[in-house]
């Protein structure tokens, strides 16, 4: 199933807020968004190949040092990120590692692919290309 980043983020925030019903004091959310440093704009990934996605770990708050991440593939089409939530590229990897290795899925040719990394909040890469799929 495809959905937008905004929809997913809203769902995550609803889940987060319902998990802490009626806090005695205002809930302070520490949000961090690791900046993706690879793939860079215009990178070319071949379907089936191994690739490394990298991000900046310098702004991770100490409270979040053990957070795990979720990495999703999307396409910038129709004013949406079209994230493929059903087929995550990687799950449950340590955010503080700063990189994760993935296998590029079999995808149709396109120059509008992105990856979005979720720690507490999503952060998308520039657009890159996938070739060699069907
Ligand atoms: C993160 O994990 C390490 C090792 O288990 C632990 O010492 C540290 O207290 C943890 N940090 C937080 C914020 O939970
Ligand atoms: C964008 O819209 C076009 C036309 O409706 C559709 O063919 C295409 O599949 C859509 N793209 C995505 C990623 O859903
Ligand atoms: C990820 O891929 C790089 C390059 O092939 C390799 O050097 C590294 O060991 C891999 N990391 C893991 C955790 O497999």
mmCIF file with all atom_site columns, C-alpha atoms and ligand atoms in Angstrom:
data_model
loop_
_atom_site.group_PDB
_atom_site.id
_atom_site.type_symbol
_atom_site.label_atom_id
_atom_site.label_alt_id
_atom_site.label_comp_id
_atom_site.label_asym_id
_atom_site.label_entity_id
_atom_site.label_seq_id
_atom_site.pdbx_PDB_ins_code
_atom_site.Cartn_x
_atom_site.Cartn_y
_atom_site.Cartn_z
_atom_site.occupancy
_atom_site.B_iso_or_equiv
_atom_site.pdbx_formal_charge
_atom_site.auth_seq_id
_atom_site.auth_comp_id
_atom_site.auth_asym_id
_atom_site.auth_atom_id
_atom_site.pdbx_PDB_model_num
ATOM   1   C CA . UNK A 1 1   ? 0.000  0.000  0.000   1.00 0.00 ? 1   UNK A CA 1
ATOM   2   C CA . UNK A 1 2   ? 1.247  3.450  -0.853  1.00 0.00 ? 2   UNK A CA 1
ATOM   3   C CA . UNK A 1 3   ? 0.644  6.496  1.277   1.00 0.00 ? 3   UNK A CA 1
ATOM   4   C CA . UNK A 1 4   ? 2.138  9.892  1.841   1.00 0.00 ? 4   UNK A CA 1
ATOM   5   C CA . UNK A 1 5   ? 4.709  10.839 4.404   1.00 0.00 ? 5   UNK A CA 1
ATOM   6   C CA . UNK A 1 6   ? 2.257  13.269 5.957   1.00 0.00 ? 6   UNK A CA 1
ATOM   7   C CA . UNK A 1 7   ? -0.336 10.529 6.353   1.00 0.00 ? 7   UNK A CA 1
ATOM   8   C CA . UNK A 1 8   ? 2.189  8.190  7.916   1.00 0.00 ? 8   UNK A CA 1
ATOM   9   C CA . UNK A 1 9   ? 3.526  10.853 10.241  1.00 0.00 ? 9   UNK A CA 1
ATOM   10  C CA . UNK A 1 10  ? -0.005 11.723 11.318  1.00 0.00 ? 10  UNK A CA 1
ATOM   11  C CA . UNK A 1 11  ? -0.668 8.052  12.033  1.00 0.00 ? 11  UNK A CA 1
ATOM   12  C CA . UNK A 1 12  ? 2.541  7.797  14.061  1.00 0.00 ? 12  UNK A CA 1
ATOM   13  C CA . UNK A 1 13  ? 1.695  10.930 16.031  1.00 0.00 ? 13  UNK A CA 1
ATOM   14  C CA . UNK A 1 14  ? -1.829 9.669  16.743  1.00 0.00 ? 14  UNK A CA 1
ATOM   15  C CA . UNK A 1 15  ? -0.367 6.362  17.910  1.00 0.00 ? 15  UNK A CA 1
ATOM   16  C CA . UNK A 1 16  ? 2.170  8.193  20.065  1.00 0.00 ? 16  UNK A CA 1
ATOM   17  C CA . UNK A 1 17  ? -0.392 10.501 21.653  1.00 0.00 ? 17  UNK A CA 1
ATOM   18  C CA . UNK A 1 18  ? -2.902 7.711  22.347  1.00 0.00 ? 18  UNK A CA 1
ATOM   19  C CA . UNK A 1 19  ? -0.165 5.710  24.061  1.00 0.00 ? 19  UNK A CA 1
ATOM   20  C CA . UNK A 1 20  ? 0.232  8.445  26.670  1.00 0.00 ? 20  UNK A CA 1
ATOM   21  C CA . UNK A 1 21  ? -3.385 9.346  27.390  1.00 0.00 ? 21  UNK A CA 1
ATOM   22  C CA . UNK A 1 22  ? -3.994 12.389 29.578  1.00 0.00 ? 22  UNK A CA 1
ATOM   23  C CA . UNK A 1 23  ? -0.495 13.289 30.726  1.00 0.00 ? 23  UNK A CA 1
ATOM   24  C CA . UNK A 1 24  ? -0.443 15.213 33.995  1.00 0.00 ? 24  UNK A CA 1
ATOM   25  C CA . UNK A 1 25  ? 1.798  17.855 32.470  1.00 0.00 ? 25  UNK A CA 1
ATOM   26  C CA . UNK A 1 26  ? 2.272  18.882 28.830  1.00 0.00 ? 26  UNK A CA 1
ATOM   27  C CA . UNK A 1 27  ? 4.116  16.139 26.974  1.00 0.00 ? 27  UNK A CA 1
ATOM   28  C CA . UNK A 1 28  ? 7.494  17.243 25.760  1.00 0.00 ? 28  UNK A CA 1
ATOM   29  C CA . UNK A 1 29  ? 8.385  15.483 22.519  1.00 0.00 ? 29  UNK A CA 1
ATOM   30  C CA . UNK A 1 30  ? 12.037 15.446 21.574  1.00 0.00 ? 30  UNK A CA 1
ATOM   31  C CA . UNK A 1 31  ? 12.019 15.325 17.796  1.00 0.00 ? 31  UNK A CA 1
ATOM   32  C CA . UNK A 1 32  ? 15.112 14.752 15.755  1.00 0.00 ? 32  UNK A CA 1
ATOM   33  C CA . UNK A 1 33  ? 15.409 14.287 12.020  1.00 0.00 ? 33  UNK A CA 1
ATOM   34  C CA . UNK A 1 34  ? 18.721 12.826 10.919  1.00 0.00 ? 34  UNK A CA 1
ATOM   35  C CA . UNK A 1 35  ? 19.779 14.430 7.632   1.00 0.00 ? 35  UNK A CA 1
ATOM   36  C CA . UNK A 1 36  ? 20.308 11.826 4.898   1.00 0.00 ? 36  UNK A CA 1
ATOM   37  C CA . UNK A 1 37  ? 23.767 12.167 3.346   1.00 0.00 ? 37  UNK A CA 1
ATOM   38  C CA . UNK A 1 38  ? 23.473 9.283  0.889   1.00 0.00 ? 38  UNK A CA 1
ATOM   39  C CA . UNK A 1 39  ? 22.016 8.606  -1.642  1.00 0.00 ? 39  UNK A CA 1
ATOM   40  C CA . UNK A 1 40  ? 22.914 12.010 -3.070  1.00 0.00 ? 40  UNK A CA 1
ATOM   41  C CA . UNK A 1 41  ? 20.849 13.772 -5.742  1.00 0.00 ? 41  UNK A CA 1
ATOM   42  C CA . UNK A 1 42  ? 21.006 11.946 -9.060  1.00 0.00 ? 42  UNK A CA 1
ATOM   43  C CA . UNK A 1 43  ? 22.500 8.747  -7.653  1.00 0.00 ? 43  UNK A CA 1
ATOM   44  C CA . UNK A 1 44  ? 21.731 5.646  -9.722  1.00 0.00 ? 44  UNK A CA 1
ATOM   45  C CA . UNK A 1 45  ? 20.759 2.403  -7.992  1.00 0.00 ? 45  UNK A CA 1
ATOM   46  C CA . UNK A 1 46  ? 20.364 -0.860 -9.908  1.00 0.00 ? 46  UNK A CA 1
ATOM   47  C CA . UNK A 1 47  ? 17.506 -3.134 -8.844  1.00 0.00 ? 47  UNK A CA 1
ATOM   48  C CA . UNK A 1 48  ? 18.902 -6.054 -6.887  1.00 0.00 ? 48  UNK A CA 1
ATOM   49  C CA . UNK A 1 49  ? 22.143 -4.295 -5.964  1.00 0.00 ? 49  UNK A CA 1
ATOM   50  C CA . UNK A 1 50  ? 23.391 -3.620 -2.438  1.00 0.00 ? 50  UNK A CA 1
ATOM   51  C CA . UNK A 1 51  ? 23.463 0.034  -1.395  1.00 0.00 ? 51  UNK A CA 1
ATOM   52  C CA . UNK A 1 52  ? 24.374 1.908  1.755   1.00 0.00 ? 52  UNK A CA 1
ATOM   53  C CA . UNK A 1 53  ? 22.091 4.700  3.025   1.00 0.00 ? 53  UNK A CA 1
ATOM   54  C CA . UNK A 1 54  ? 23.907 7.149  5.297   1.00 0.00 ? 54  UNK A CA 1
ATOM   55  C CA . UNK A 1 55  ? 22.818 9.990  7.588   1.00 0.00 ? 55  UNK A CA 1
ATOM   56  C CA . UNK A 1 56  ? 24.248 12.579 9.936   1.00 0.00 ? 56  UNK A CA 1
ATOM   57  C CA . UNK A 1 57  ? 24.333 11.387 13.551  1.00 0.00 ? 57  UNK A CA 1
ATOM   58  C CA . UNK A 1 58  ? 25.763 14.578 15.044  1.00 0.00 ? 58  UNK A CA 1
ATOM   59  C CA . UNK A 1 59  ? 22.386 15.999 16.170  1.00 0.00 ? 59  UNK A CA 1
ATOM   60  C CA . UNK A 1 60  ? 20.958 12.933 17.913  1.00 0.00 ? 60  UNK A CA 1
ATOM   61  C CA . UNK A 1 61  ? 19.930 13.910 21.443  1.00 0.00 ? 61  UNK A CA 1
ATOM   62  C CA . UNK A 1 62  ? 21.364 11.763 24.247  1.00 0.00 ? 62  UNK A CA 1
ATOM   63  C CA . UNK A 1 63  ? 17.828 10.708 25.199  1.00 0.00 ? 63  UNK A CA 1
ATOM   64  C CA . UNK A 1 64  ? 17.461 9.104  21.772  1.00 0.00 ? 64  UNK A CA 1
ATOM   65  C CA . UNK A 1 65  ? 20.845 7.420  21.519  1.00 0.00 ? 65  UNK A CA 1
ATOM   66  C CA . UNK A 1 66  ? 19.293 3.941  21.474  1.00 0.00 ? 66  UNK A CA 1
ATOM   67  C CA . UNK A 1 67  ? 16.486 4.719  19.032  1.00 0.00 ? 67  UNK A CA 1
ATOM   68  C CA . UNK A 1 68  ? 15.961 2.414  16.092  1.00 0.00 ? 68  UNK A CA 1
ATOM   69  C CA . UNK A 1 69  ? 15.042 3.544  12.596  1.00 0.00 ? 69  UNK A CA 1
ATOM   70  C CA . UNK A 1 70  ? 12.696 2.703  9.758   1.00 0.00 ? 70  UNK A CA 1
ATOM   71  C CA . UNK A 1 71  ? 13.747 3.311  6.147   1.00 0.00 ? 71  UNK A CA 1
ATOM   72  C CA . UNK A 1 72  ? 11.126 3.542  3.389   1.00 0.00 ? 72  UNK A CA 1
ATOM   73  C CA . UNK A 1 73  ? 11.330 3.894  -0.388  1.00 0.00 ? 73  UNK A CA 1
ATOM   74  C CA . UNK A 1 74  ? 9.068  6.390  -2.077  1.00 0.00 ? 74  UNK A CA 1
ATOM   75  C CA . UNK A 1 75  ? 8.515  8.264  -5.354  1.00 0.00 ? 75  UNK A CA 1
ATOM   76  C CA . UNK A 1 76  ? 7.819  11.953 -5.716  1.00 0.00 ? 76  UNK A CA 1
ATOM   77  C CA . UNK A 1 77  ? 4.743  11.781 -7.926  1.00 0.00 ? 77  UNK A CA 1
ATOM   78  C CA . UNK A 1 78  ? 1.346  13.455 -7.922  1.00 0.00 ? 78  UNK A CA 1
ATOM   79  C CA . UNK A 1 79  ? 2.375  15.882 -5.158  1.00 0.00 ? 79  UNK A CA 1
ATOM   80  C CA . UNK A 1 80  ? 2.999  12.996 -2.779  1.00 0.00 ? 80  UNK A CA 1
ATOM   81  C CA . UNK A 1 81  ? 5.916  10.940 -1.528  1.00 0.00 ? 81  UNK A CA 1
ATOM   82  C CA . UNK A 1 82  ? 4.074  7.627  -2.210  1.00 0.00 ? 82  UNK A CA 1
ATOM   83  C CA . UNK A 1 83  ? 5.993  5.815  0.511   1.00 0.00 ? 83  UNK A CA 1
ATOM   84  C CA . UNK A 1 84  ? 5.959  2.022  0.220   1.00 0.00 ? 84  UNK A CA 1
ATOM   85  C CA . UNK A 1 85  ? 5.087  1.275  3.837   1.00 0.00 ? 85  UNK A CA 1
ATOM   86  C CA . UNK A 1 86  ? 4.326  -2.380 3.077   1.00 0.00 ? 86  UNK A CA 1
ATOM   87  C CA . UNK A 1 87  ? 7.903  -3.066 1.961   1.00 0.00 ? 87  UNK A CA 1
ATOM   88  C CA . UNK A 1 88  ? 10.357 -1.197 4.200   1.00 0.00 ? 88  UNK A CA 1
ATOM   89  C CA . UNK A 1 89  ? 13.947 -1.129 2.957   1.00 0.00 ? 89  UNK A CA 1
ATOM   90  C CA . UNK A 1 90  ? 15.195 -1.613 6.527   1.00 0.00 ? 90  UNK A CA 1
ATOM   91  C CA . UNK A 1 91  ? 13.685 -1.809 10.019  1.00 0.00 ? 91  UNK A CA 1
ATOM   92  C CA . UNK A 1 92  ? 14.963 -1.755 13.601  1.00 0.00 ? 92  UNK A CA 1
ATOM   93  C CA . UNK A 1 93  ? 18.506 -0.609 12.844  1.00 0.00 ? 93  UNK A CA 1
ATOM   94  C CA . UNK A 1 94  ? 20.340 1.614  15.350  1.00 0.00 ? 94  UNK A CA 1
ATOM   95  C CA . UNK A 1 95  ? 19.999 5.282  14.381  1.00 0.00 ? 95  UNK A CA 1
ATOM   96  C CA . UNK A 1 96  ? 23.370 6.059  15.971  1.00 0.00 ? 96  UNK A CA 1
ATOM   97  C CA . UNK A 1 97  ? 25.119 3.794  13.416  1.00 0.00 ? 97  UNK A CA 1
ATOM   98  C CA . UNK A 1 98  ? 24.699 6.471  10.742  1.00 0.00 ? 98  UNK A CA 1
ATOM   99  C CA . UNK A 1 99  ? 24.273 3.931  7.942   1.00 0.00 ? 99  UNK A CA 1
ATOM   100 C CA . UNK A 1 100 ? 22.343 0.846  6.912   1.00 0.00 ? 100 UNK A CA 1
ATOM   101 C CA . UNK A 1 101 ? 22.872 -1.543 4.004   1.00 0.00 ? 101 UNK A CA 1
ATOM   102 C CA . UNK A 1 102 ? 19.871 -2.396 1.872   1.00 0.00 ? 102 UNK A CA 1
ATOM   103 C CA . UNK A 1 103 ? 19.063 -4.403 -1.248  1.00 0.00 ? 103 UNK A CA 1
ATOM   104 C CA . UNK A 1 104 ? 17.379 -2.322 -3.940  1.00 0.00 ? 104 UNK A CA 1
ATOM   105 C CA . UNK A 1 105 ? 13.977 -3.874 -4.695  1.00 0.00 ? 105 UNK A CA 1
ATOM   106 C CA . UNK A 1 106 ? 12.809 -4.696 -8.216  1.00 0.00 ? 106 UNK A CA 1
ATOM   107 C CA . UNK A 1 107 ? 11.252 -1.372 -9.215  1.00 0.00 ? 107 UNK A CA 1
ATOM   108 C CA . UNK A 1 108 ? 10.265 0.160  -12.560 1.00 0.00 ? 108 UNK A CA 1
ATOM   109 C CA . UNK A 1 109 ? 12.680 2.704  -14.016 1.00 0.00 ? 109 UNK A CA 1
ATOM   110 C CA . UNK A 1 110 ? 12.267 6.129  -12.467 1.00 0.00 ? 110 UNK A CA 1
ATOM   111 C CA . UNK A 1 111 ? 14.278 9.243  -11.655 1.00 0.00 ? 111 UNK A CA 1
ATOM   112 C CA . UNK A 1 112 ? 11.989 10.386 -8.836  1.00 0.00 ? 112 UNK A CA 1
ATOM   113 C CA . UNK A 1 113 ? 12.792 7.856  -6.126  1.00 0.00 ? 113 UNK A CA 1
ATOM   114 C CA . UNK A 1 114 ? 13.488 8.950  -2.548  1.00 0.00 ? 114 UNK A CA 1
ATOM   115 C CA . UNK A 1 115 ? 14.190 7.248  0.746   1.00 0.00 ? 115 UNK A CA 1
ATOM   116 C CA . UNK A 1 116 ? 12.722 8.539  4.004   1.00 0.00 ? 116 UNK A CA 1
ATOM   117 C CA . UNK A 1 117 ? 14.366 7.780  7.325   1.00 0.00 ? 117 UNK A CA 1
ATOM   118 C CA . UNK A 1 118 ? 12.182 7.715  10.419  1.00 0.00 ? 118 UNK A CA 1
ATOM   119 C CA . UNK A 1 119 ? 13.739 8.229  13.806  1.00 0.00 ? 119 UNK A CA 1
ATOM   120 C CA . UNK A 1 120 ? 11.207 10.298 15.677  1.00 0.00 ? 120 UNK A CA 1
ATOM   121 C CA . UNK A 1 121 ? 10.397 12.255 12.551  1.00 0.00 ? 121 UNK A CA 1
ATOM   122 C CA . UNK A 1 122 ? 10.913 11.622 8.860   1.00 0.00 ? 122 UNK A CA 1
ATOM   123 C CA . UNK A 1 123 ? 13.592 13.070 6.659   1.00 0.00 ? 123 UNK A CA 1
ATOM   124 C CA . UNK A 1 124 ? 13.783 12.387 2.956   1.00 0.00 ? 124 UNK A CA 1
ATOM   125 C CA . UNK A 1 125 ? 16.751 12.150 0.620   1.00 0.00 ? 125 UNK A CA 1
ATOM   126 C CA . UNK A 1 126 ? 17.103 14.019 -2.675  1.00 0.00 ? 126 UNK A CA 1
ATOM   127 C CA . UNK A 1 127 ? 15.661 12.278 -5.738  1.00 0.00 ? 127 UNK A CA 1
ATOM   128 C CA . UNK A 1 128 ? 17.677 9.452  -7.279  1.00 0.00 ? 128 UNK A CA 1
ATOM   129 C CA . UNK A 1 129 ? 17.244 6.907  -10.097 1.00 0.00 ? 129 UNK A CA 1
ATOM   130 C CA . UNK A 1 130 ? 16.521 3.185  -10.080 1.00 0.00 ? 130 UNK A CA 1
ATOM   131 C CA . UNK A 1 131 ? 17.373 1.185  -13.215 1.00 0.00 ? 131 UNK A CA 1
ATOM   132 C CA . UNK A 1 132 ? 17.403 -2.450 -14.221 1.00 0.00 ? 132 UNK A CA 1
ATOM   133 C CA . UNK A 1 133 ? 14.006 -3.479 -12.853 1.00 0.00 ? 133 UNK A CA 1
ATOM   134 C CA . UNK A 1 134 ? 10.904 -4.597 -14.728 1.00 0.00 ? 134 UNK A CA 1
HETATM 135 C C1 . LIG B 2 .   ? 21.412 3.245  25.783  1.00 0.00 ? 1   LIG B C1 1
HETATM 136 O O1 . LIG B 2 .   ? 21.955 1.943  25.919  1.00 0.00 ? 1   LIG B O1 1
HETATM 137 C C2 . LIG B 2 .   ? 23.132 1.909  26.753  1.00 0.00 ? 1   LIG B C2 1
HETATM 138 C C3 . LIG B 2 .   ? 23.675 0.483  26.717  1.00 0.00 ? 1   LIG B C3 1
HETATM 139 O O2 . LIG B 2 .   ? 22.675 -0.432 27.027  1.00 0.00 ? 1   LIG B O2 1
HETATM 140 C C4 . LIG B 2 .   ? 22.743 2.358  28.167  1.00 0.00 ? 1   LIG B C4 1
HETATM 141 O O3 . LIG B 2 .   ? 23.899 2.371  28.988  1.00 0.00 ? 1   LIG B O3 1
HETATM 142 C C5 . LIG B 2 .   ? 22.155 3.777  28.101  1.00 0.00 ? 1   LIG B C5 1
HETATM 143 O O4 . LIG B 2 .   ? 21.703 4.168  29.376  1.00 0.00 ? 1   LIG B O4 1
HETATM 144 C C6 . LIG B 2 .   ? 20.998 3.817  27.109  1.00 0.00 ? 1   LIG B C6 1
HETATM 145 N N1 . LIG B 2 .   ? 20.543 5.209  26.966  1.00 0.00 ? 1   LIG B N1 1
HETATM 146 C C7 . LIG B 2 .   ? 19.264 5.569  27.105  1.00 0.00 ? 1   LIG B C7 1
HETATM 147 C C8 . LIG B 2 .   ? 18.972 7.025  26.928  1.00 0.00 ? 1   LIG B C8 1
HETATM 148 O O5 . LIG B 2 .   ? 18.372 4.750  27.335  1.00 0.00 ? 1   LIG B O5 1
HETATM 149 C C1 . LIG B 2 .   ? 0.367  9.250  -10.238 1.00 0.00 ? 2   LIG B C1 1
HETATM 150 O O1 . LIG B 2 .   ? -0.840 9.421  -10.969 1.00 0.00 ? 2   LIG B O1 1
HETATM 151 C C2 . LIG B 2 .   ? -0.840 8.711  -12.215 1.00 0.00 ? 2   LIG B C2 1
HETATM 152 C C3 . LIG B 2 .   ? -2.117 9.081  -12.954 1.00 0.00 ? 2   LIG B C3 1
HETATM 153 O O2 . LIG B 2 .   ? -3.231 8.838  -12.131 1.00 0.00 ? 2   LIG B O2 1
HETATM 154 C C4 . LIG B 2 .   ? -0.775 7.215  -11.919 1.00 0.00 ? 2   LIG B C4 1
HETATM 155 O O3 . LIG B 2 .   ? -0.727 6.491  -13.140 1.00 0.00 ? 2   LIG B O3 1
HETATM 156 C C5 . LIG B 2 .   ? 0.489  6.934  -11.134 1.00 0.00 ? 2   LIG B C5 1
HETATM 157 O O4 . LIG B 2 .   ? 0.520  5.561  -10.768 1.00 0.00 ? 2   LIG B O4 1
HETATM 158 C C6 . LIG B 2 .   ? 0.523  7.779  -9.877  1.00 0.00 ? 2   LIG B C6 1
HETATM 159 N N1 . LIG B 2 .   ? 1.820  7.564  -9.204  1.00 0.00 ? 2   LIG B N1 1
HETATM 160 C C7 . LIG B 2 .   ? 1.915  6.890  -8.053  1.00 0.00 ? 2   LIG B C7 1
HETATM 161 C C8 . LIG B 2 .   ? 3.299  6.722  -7.507  1.00 0.00 ? 2   LIG B C8 1
HETATM 162 O O5 . LIG B 2 .   ? 0.950  6.427  -7.463  1.00 0.00 ? 2   LIG B O5 1
HETATM 163 C C1 . LIG B 2 .   ? 27.708 -2.383 4.297   1.00 0.00 ? 3   LIG B C1 1
HETATM 164 O O1 . LIG B 2 .   ? 28.303 -2.358 3.002   1.00 0.00 ? 3   LIG B O1 1
HETATM 165 C C2 . LIG B 2 .   ? 29.633 -1.860 3.027   1.00 0.00 ? 3   LIG B C2 1
HETATM 166 C C3 . LIG B 2 .   ? 30.094 -1.742 1.578   1.00 0.00 ? 3   LIG B C3 1
HETATM 167 O O2 . LIG B 2 .   ? 29.893 -2.931 0.885   1.00 0.00 ? 3   LIG B O2 1
HETATM 168 C C4 . LIG B 2 .   ? 30.515 -2.806 3.843   1.00 0.00 ? 3   LIG B C4 1
HETATM 169 O O3 . LIG B 2 .   ? 31.838 -2.307 3.891   1.00 0.00 ? 3   LIG B O3 1
HETATM 170 C C5 . LIG B 2 .   ? 29.951 -2.897 5.257   1.00 0.00 ? 3   LIG B C5 1
HETATM 171 O O4 . LIG B 2 .   ? 30.676 -3.865 5.993   1.00 0.00 ? 3   LIG B O4 1
HETATM 172 C C6 . LIG B 2 .   ? 28.475 -3.294 5.232   1.00 0.00 ? 3   LIG B C6 1
HETATM 173 N N1 . LIG B 2 .   ? 27.936 -3.214 6.586   1.00 0.00 ? 3   LIG B N1 1
HETATM 174 C C7 . LIG B 2 .   ? 27.203 -4.187 7.126   1.00 0.00 ? 3   LIG B C7 1
HETATM 175 C C8 . LIG B 2 .   ? 26.694 -3.928 8.507   1.00 0.00 ? 3   LIG B C8 1
HETATM 176 O O5 . LIG B 2 .   ? 26.938 -5.222 6.530   1.00 0.00 ? 3   LIG B O5 1
#
